[in-house]
PDB file of C-alpha atoms in Angstrom:
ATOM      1  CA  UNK D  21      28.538 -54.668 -22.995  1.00  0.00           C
ATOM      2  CA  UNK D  22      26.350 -51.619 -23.788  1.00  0.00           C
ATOM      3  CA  UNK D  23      26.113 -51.011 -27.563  1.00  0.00           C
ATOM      4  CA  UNK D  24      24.941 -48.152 -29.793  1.00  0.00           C
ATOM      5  CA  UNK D  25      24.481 -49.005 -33.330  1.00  0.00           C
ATOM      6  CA  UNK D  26      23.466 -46.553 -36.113  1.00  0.00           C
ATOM      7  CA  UNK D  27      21.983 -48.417 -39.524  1.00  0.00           C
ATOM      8  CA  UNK D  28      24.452 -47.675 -41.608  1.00  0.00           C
ATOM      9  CA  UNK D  29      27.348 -45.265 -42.469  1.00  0.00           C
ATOM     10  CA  UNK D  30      26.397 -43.058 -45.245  1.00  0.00           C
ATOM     11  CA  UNK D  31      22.572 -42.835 -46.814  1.00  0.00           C
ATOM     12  CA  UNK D  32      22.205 -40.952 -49.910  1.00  0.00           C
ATOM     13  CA  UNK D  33      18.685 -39.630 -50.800  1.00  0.00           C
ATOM     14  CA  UNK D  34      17.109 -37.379 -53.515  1.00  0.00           C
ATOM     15  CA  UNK D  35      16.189 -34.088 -53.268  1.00  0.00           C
ATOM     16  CA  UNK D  36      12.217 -33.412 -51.532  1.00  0.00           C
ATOM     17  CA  UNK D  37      12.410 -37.512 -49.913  1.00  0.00           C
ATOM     18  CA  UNK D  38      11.746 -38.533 -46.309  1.00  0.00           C
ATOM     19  CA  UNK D  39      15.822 -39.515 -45.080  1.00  0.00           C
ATOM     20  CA  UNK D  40      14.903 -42.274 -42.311  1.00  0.00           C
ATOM     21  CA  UNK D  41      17.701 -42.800 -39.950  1.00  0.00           C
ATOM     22  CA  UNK D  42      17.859 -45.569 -37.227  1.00  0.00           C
ATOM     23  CA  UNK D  43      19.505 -45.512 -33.717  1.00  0.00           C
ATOM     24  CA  UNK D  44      19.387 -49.353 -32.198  1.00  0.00           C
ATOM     25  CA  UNK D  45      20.918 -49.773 -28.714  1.00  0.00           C
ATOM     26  CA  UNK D  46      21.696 -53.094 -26.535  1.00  0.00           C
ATOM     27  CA  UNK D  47      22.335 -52.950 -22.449  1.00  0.00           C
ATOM     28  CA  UNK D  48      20.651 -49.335 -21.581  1.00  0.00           C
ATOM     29  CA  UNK D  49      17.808 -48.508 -20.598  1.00  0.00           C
ATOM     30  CA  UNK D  50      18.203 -44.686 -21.470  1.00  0.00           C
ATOM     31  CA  UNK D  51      15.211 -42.414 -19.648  1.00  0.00           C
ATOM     32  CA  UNK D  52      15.937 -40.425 -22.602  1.00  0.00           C
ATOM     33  CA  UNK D  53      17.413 -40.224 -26.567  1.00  0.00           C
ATOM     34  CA  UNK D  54      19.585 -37.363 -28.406  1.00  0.00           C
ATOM     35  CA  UNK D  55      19.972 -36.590 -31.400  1.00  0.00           C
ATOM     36  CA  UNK D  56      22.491 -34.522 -32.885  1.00  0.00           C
ATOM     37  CA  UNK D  57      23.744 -32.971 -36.236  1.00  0.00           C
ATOM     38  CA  UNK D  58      27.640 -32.817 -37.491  1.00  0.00           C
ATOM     39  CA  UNK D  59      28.971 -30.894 -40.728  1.00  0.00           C
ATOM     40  CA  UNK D  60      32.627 -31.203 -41.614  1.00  0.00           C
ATOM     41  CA  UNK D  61      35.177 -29.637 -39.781  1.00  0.00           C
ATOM     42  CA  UNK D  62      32.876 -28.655 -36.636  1.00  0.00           C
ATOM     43  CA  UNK D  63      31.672 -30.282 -33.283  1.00  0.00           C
ATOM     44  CA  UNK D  64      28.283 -31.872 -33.245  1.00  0.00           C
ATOM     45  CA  UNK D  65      25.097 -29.787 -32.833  1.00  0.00           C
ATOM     46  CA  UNK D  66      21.935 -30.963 -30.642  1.00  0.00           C
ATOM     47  CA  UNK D  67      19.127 -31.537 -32.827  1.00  0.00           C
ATOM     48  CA  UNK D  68      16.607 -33.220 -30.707  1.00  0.00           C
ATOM     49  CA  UNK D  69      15.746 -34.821 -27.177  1.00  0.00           C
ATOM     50  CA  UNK D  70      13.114 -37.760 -26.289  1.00  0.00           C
ATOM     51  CA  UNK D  71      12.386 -39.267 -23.353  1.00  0.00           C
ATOM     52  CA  UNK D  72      11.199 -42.665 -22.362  1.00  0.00           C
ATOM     53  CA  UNK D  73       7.833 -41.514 -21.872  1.00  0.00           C
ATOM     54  CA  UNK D  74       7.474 -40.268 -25.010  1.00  0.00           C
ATOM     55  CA  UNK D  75       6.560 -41.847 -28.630  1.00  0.00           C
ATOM     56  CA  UNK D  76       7.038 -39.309 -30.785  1.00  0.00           C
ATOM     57  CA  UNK D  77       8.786 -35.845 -31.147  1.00  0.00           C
ATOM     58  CA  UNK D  78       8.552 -33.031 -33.887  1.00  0.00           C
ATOM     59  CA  UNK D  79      10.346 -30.017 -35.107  1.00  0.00           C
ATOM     60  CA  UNK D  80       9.793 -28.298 -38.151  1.00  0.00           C
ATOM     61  CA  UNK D  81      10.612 -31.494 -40.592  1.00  0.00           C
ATOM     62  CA  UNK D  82      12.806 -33.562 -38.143  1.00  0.00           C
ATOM     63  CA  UNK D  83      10.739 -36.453 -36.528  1.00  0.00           C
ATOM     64  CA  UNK D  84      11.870 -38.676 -34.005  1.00  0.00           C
ATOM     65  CA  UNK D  85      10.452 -41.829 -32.484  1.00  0.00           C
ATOM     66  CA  UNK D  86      11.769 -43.665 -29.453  1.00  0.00           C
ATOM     67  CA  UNK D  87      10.641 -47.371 -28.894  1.00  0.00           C
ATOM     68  CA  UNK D  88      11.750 -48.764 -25.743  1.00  0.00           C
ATOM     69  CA  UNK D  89      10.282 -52.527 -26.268  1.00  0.00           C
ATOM     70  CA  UNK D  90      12.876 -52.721 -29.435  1.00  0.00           C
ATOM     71  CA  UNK D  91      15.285 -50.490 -28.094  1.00  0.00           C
ATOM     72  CA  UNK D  92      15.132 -48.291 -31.172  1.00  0.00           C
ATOM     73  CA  UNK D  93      14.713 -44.657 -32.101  1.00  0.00           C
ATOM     74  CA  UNK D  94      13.954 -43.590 -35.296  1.00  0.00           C
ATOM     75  CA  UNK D  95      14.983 -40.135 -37.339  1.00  0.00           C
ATOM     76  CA  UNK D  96      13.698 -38.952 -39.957  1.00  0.00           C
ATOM     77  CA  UNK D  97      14.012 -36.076 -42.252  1.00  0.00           C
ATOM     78  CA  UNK D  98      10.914 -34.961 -44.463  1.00  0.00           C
ATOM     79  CA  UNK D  99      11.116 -33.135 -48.084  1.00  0.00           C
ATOM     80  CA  UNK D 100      14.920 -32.782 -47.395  1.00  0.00           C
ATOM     81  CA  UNK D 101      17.268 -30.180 -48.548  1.00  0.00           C
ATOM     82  CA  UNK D 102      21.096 -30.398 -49.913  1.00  0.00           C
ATOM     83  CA  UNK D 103      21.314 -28.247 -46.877  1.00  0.00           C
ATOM     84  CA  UNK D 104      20.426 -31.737 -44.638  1.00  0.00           C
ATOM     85  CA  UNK D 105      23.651 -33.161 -46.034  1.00  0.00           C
ATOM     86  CA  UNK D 106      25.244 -33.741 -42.710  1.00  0.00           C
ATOM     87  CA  UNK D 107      26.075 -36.771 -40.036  1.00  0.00           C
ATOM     88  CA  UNK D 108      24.027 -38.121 -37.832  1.00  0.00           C
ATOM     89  CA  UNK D 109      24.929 -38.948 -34.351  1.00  0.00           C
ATOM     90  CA  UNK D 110      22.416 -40.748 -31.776  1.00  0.00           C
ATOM     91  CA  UNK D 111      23.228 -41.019 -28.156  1.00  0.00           C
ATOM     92  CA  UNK D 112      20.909 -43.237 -26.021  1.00  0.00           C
ATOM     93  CA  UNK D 113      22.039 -42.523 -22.586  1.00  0.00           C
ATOM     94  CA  UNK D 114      22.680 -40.479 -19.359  1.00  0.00           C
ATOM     95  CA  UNK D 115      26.576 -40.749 -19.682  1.00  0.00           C
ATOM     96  CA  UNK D 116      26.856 -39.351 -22.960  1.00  0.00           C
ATOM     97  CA  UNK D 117      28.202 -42.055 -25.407  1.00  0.00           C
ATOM     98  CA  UNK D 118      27.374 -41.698 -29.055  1.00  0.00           C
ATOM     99  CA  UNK D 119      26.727 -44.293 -32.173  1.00  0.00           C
ATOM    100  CA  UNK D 120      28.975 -43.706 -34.684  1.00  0.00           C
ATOM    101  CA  UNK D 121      26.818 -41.589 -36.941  1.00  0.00           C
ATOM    102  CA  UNK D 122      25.441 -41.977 -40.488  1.00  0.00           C
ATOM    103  CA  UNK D 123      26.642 -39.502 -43.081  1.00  0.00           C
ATOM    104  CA  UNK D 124      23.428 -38.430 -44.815  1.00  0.00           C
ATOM    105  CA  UNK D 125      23.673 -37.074 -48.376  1.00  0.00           C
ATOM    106  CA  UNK D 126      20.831 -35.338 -50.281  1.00  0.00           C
ATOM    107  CA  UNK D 127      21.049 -34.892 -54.116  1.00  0.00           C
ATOM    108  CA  UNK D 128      19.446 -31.984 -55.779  1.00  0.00           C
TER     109      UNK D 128
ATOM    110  CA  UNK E  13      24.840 -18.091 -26.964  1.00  0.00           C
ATOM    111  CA  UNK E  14      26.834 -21.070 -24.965  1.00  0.00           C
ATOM    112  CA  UNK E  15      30.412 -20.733 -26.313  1.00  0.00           C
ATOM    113  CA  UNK E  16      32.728 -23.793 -26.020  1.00  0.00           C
ATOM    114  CA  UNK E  17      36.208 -22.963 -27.339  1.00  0.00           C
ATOM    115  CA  UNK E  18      39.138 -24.984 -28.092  1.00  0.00           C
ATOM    116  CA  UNK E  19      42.497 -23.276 -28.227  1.00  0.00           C
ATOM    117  CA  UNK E  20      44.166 -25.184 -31.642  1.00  0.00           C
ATOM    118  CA  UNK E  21      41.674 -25.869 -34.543  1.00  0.00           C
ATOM    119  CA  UNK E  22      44.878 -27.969 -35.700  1.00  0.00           C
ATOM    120  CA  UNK E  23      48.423 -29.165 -33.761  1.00  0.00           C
ATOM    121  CA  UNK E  24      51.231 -31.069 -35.363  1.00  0.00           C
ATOM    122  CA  UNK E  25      53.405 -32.960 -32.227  1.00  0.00           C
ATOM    123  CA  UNK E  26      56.185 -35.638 -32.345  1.00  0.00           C
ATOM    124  CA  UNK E  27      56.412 -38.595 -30.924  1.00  0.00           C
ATOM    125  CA  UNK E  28      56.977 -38.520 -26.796  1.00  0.00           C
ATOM    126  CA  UNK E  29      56.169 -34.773 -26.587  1.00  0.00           C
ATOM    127  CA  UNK E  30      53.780 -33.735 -24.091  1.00  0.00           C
ATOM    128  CA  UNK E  31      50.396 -32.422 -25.225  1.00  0.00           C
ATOM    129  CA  UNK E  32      47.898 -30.070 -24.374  1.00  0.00           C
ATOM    130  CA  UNK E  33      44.960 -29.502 -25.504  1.00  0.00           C
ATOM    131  CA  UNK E  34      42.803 -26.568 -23.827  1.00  0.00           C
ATOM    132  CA  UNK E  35      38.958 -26.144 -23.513  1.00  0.00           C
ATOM    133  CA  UNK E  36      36.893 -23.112 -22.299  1.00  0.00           C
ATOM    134  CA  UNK E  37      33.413 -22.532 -22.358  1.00  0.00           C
ATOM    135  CA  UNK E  38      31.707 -19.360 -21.043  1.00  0.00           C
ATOM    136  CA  UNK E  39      28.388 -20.595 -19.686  1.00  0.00           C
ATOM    137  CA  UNK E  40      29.173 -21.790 -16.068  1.00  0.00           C
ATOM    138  CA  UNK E  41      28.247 -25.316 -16.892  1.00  0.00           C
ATOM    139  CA  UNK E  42      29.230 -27.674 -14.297  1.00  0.00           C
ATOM    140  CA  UNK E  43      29.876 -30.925 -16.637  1.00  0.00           C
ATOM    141  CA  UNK E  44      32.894 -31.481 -19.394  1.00  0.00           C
ATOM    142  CA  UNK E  45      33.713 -33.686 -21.370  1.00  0.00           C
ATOM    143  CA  UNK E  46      36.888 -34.875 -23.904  1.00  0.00           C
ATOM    144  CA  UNK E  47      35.922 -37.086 -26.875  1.00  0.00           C
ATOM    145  CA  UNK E  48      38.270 -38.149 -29.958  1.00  0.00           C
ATOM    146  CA  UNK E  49      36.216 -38.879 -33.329  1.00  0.00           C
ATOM    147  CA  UNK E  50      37.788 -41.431 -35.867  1.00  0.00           C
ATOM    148  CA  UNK E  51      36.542 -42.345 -38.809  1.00  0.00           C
ATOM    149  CA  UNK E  52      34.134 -45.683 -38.317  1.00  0.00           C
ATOM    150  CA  UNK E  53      34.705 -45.463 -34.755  1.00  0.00           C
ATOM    151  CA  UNK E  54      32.187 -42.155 -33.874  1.00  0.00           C
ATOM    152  CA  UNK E  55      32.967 -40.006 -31.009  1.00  0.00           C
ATOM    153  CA  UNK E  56      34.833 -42.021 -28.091  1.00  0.00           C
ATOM    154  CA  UNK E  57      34.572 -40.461 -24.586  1.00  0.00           C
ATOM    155  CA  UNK E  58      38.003 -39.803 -22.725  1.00  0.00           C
ATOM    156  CA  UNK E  59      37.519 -38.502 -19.845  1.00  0.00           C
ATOM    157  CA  UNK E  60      34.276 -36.510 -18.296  1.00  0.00           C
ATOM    158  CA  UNK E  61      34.130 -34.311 -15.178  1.00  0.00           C
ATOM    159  CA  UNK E  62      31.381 -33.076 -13.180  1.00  0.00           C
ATOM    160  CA  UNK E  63      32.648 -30.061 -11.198  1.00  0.00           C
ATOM    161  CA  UNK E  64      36.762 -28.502 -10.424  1.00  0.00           C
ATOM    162  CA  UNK E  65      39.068 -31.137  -9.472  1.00  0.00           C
ATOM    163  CA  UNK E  66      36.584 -34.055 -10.501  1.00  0.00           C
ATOM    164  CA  UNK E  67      37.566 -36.161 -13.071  1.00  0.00           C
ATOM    165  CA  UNK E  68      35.957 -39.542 -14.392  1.00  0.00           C
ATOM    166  CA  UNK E  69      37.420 -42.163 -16.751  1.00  0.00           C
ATOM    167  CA  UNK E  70      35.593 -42.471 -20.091  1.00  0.00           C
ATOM    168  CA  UNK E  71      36.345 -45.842 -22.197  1.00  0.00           C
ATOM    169  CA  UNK E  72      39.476 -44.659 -23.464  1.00  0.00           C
ATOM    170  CA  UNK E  73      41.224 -42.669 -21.032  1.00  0.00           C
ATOM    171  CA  UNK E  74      44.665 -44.901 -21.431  1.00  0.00           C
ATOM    172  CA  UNK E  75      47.618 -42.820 -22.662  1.00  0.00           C
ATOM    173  CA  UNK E  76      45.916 -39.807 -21.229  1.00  0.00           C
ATOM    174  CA  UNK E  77      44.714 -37.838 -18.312  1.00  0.00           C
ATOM    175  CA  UNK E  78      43.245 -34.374 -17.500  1.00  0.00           C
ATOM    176  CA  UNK E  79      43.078 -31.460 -15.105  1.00  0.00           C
ATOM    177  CA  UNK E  80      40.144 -28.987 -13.996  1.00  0.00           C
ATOM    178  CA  UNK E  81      41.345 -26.200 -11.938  1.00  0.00           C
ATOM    179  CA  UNK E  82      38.317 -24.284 -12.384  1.00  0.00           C
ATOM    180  CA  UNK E  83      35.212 -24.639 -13.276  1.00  0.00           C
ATOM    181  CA  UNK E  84      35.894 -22.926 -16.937  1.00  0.00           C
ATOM    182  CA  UNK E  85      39.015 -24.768 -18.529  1.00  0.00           C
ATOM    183  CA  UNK E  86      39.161 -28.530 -18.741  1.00  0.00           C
ATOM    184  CA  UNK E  87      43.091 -29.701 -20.118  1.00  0.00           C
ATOM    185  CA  UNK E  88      43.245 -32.813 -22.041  1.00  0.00           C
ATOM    186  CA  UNK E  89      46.875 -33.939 -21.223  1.00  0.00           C
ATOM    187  CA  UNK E  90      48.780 -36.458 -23.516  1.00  0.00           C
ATOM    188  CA  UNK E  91      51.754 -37.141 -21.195  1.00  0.00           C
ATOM    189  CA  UNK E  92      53.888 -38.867 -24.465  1.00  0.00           C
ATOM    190  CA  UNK E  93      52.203 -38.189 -27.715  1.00  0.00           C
ATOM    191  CA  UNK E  94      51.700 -41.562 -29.937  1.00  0.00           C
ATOM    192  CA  UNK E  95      51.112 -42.057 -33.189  1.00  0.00           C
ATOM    193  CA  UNK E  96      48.004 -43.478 -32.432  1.00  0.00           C
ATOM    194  CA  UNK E  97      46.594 -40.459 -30.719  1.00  0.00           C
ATOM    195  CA  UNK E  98      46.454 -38.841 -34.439  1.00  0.00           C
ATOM    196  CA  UNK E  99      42.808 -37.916 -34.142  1.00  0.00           C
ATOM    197  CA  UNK E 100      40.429 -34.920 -33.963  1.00  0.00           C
ATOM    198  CA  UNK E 101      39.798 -34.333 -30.136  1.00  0.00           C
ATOM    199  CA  UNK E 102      35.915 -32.802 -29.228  1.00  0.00           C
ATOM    200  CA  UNK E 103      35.248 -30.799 -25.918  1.00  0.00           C
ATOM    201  CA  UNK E 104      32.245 -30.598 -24.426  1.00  0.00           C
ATOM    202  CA  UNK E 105      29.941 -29.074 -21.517  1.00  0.00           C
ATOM    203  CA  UNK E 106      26.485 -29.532 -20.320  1.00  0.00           C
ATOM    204  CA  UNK E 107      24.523 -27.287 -17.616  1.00  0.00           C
ATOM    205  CA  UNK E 108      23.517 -29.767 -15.658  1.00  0.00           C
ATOM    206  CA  UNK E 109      24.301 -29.602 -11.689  1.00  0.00           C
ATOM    207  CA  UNK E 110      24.838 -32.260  -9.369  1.00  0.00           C
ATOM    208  CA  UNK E 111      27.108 -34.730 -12.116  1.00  0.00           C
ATOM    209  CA  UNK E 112      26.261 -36.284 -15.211  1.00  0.00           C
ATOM    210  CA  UNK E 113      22.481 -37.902 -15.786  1.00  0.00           C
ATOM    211  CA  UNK E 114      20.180 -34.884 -16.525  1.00  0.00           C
ATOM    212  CA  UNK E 115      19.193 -34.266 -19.747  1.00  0.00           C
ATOM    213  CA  UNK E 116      20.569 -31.592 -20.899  1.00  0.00           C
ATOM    214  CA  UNK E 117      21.951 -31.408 -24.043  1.00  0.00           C
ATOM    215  CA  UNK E 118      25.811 -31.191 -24.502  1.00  0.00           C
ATOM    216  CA  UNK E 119      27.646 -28.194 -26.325  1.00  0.00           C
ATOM    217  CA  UNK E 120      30.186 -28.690 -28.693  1.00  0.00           C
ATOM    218  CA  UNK E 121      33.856 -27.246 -29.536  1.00  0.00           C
ATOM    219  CA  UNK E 122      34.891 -27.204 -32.935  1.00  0.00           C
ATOM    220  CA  UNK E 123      37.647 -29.369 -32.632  1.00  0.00           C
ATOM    221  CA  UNK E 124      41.180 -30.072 -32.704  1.00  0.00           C
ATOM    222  CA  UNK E 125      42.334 -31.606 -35.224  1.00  0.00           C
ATOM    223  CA  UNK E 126      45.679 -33.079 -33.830  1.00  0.00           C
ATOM    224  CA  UNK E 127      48.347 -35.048 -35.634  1.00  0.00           C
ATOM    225  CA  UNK E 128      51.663 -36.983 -34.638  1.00  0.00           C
ATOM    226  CA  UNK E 129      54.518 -37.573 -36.305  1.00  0.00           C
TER     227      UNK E 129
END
């Protein structure tokens, strides 16, 4: 069965440190990756897109990477803010399911 | 600005009522969607449809079913409110034509947080 795992639940990182968040999926073959951003109490905001054909994506200090052969994108989050604090949702497909996020804290 | 709006941020039902939960967004999209978000379990798709009177079963869609009478409004209907349907429900839309597979990004409702006793 098709399955959309994110690395963990919650990652807590200091203040001005690269947060590196991982996306692994298992029975899709997604032409493209999202990436999306959730603070308490409201729906989920879209972040980022990647396609297949692409390696890499950048904007401002989100970077994402999309490996096809391992079936993995990756997220990360340079010199992040407090203001990153947030969760993390991935979703690998054209029908729209999600991982279950990873609650990202940054300390000051 | 696209504008997705749920009609309850929060609803308190009973047990064997019937529910419904409204969704409107503004932007003409053709694709909507109905997710519920539990804790550990992420967002869980319900039901999605692609245009009025289309529906499609998500993974979950048991103990519920929904209605798009125009292109606007898609109803999340609980026909006998559970206990386990305590969740916080998500709506969503997409521009997209022709169904669900382009890559547009989805829009977001803030939620409704709904509980039953």
């Amino acid at each position: 069965s098709q399955k959309i795992e994110q690395n963990s639940e919650a990652l807590n990182i200091q203040e001005g440190k690269t947060a590196t968040l991982t996306c692994n999926y298992t029975n899709y073959s997604p032409a493209y990756l999202q990436w999306y951003r959730q603070d308490p109490g409201r729906g989920p905001v879209f972040l980022l897109l990647i396609r297949e054909n692409e390696k890499e994506k950048r904007k401002e200090r989100l970077k994402v990477t999309f490996d096809t052969t391992l079936k993995q994108s990756l997220f990360h989050i340079t010199a992040s803010q407090p203001a990153d604090s947030a969760t993390y949702l991935c979703a690998p497909s054209r029908d729209m399911r999600f991982g279950a996020g990873t609650r990202l804290t940054v300390k000051p | 600005d696209v504008k997705v709006t749920q009609s309850s941020r929060y609803l308190v039902k009973r047990t064997g009522e019937k529910v419904f939960l409204e969704c409107v967004q503004d932007m003409d999209h053709e694709n909507m969607f109905w997710y519920r978000q539990d804790p550990g379990l992420g967002l869980r798709l319900i039901y999605f449809s692609y245009d009025v009177k289309m529906k499609e079963k998500g993974d979950i869609p048991e103990g519920y079913s929904v209605s798009r009478e125009k292109k606007e409004r898609f109803s999340l209907i609980l026909e006998s409110a559970s206990t386990n349907q305590t969740s916080m429900y998500l709506c969503a839309s997409t521009p997209s034509s022709g169904g669900v597979g382009k890559n547009s990004p989805l829009h977001f409702g803030n939620g409704t947080r709904l509980t039953v006793t």
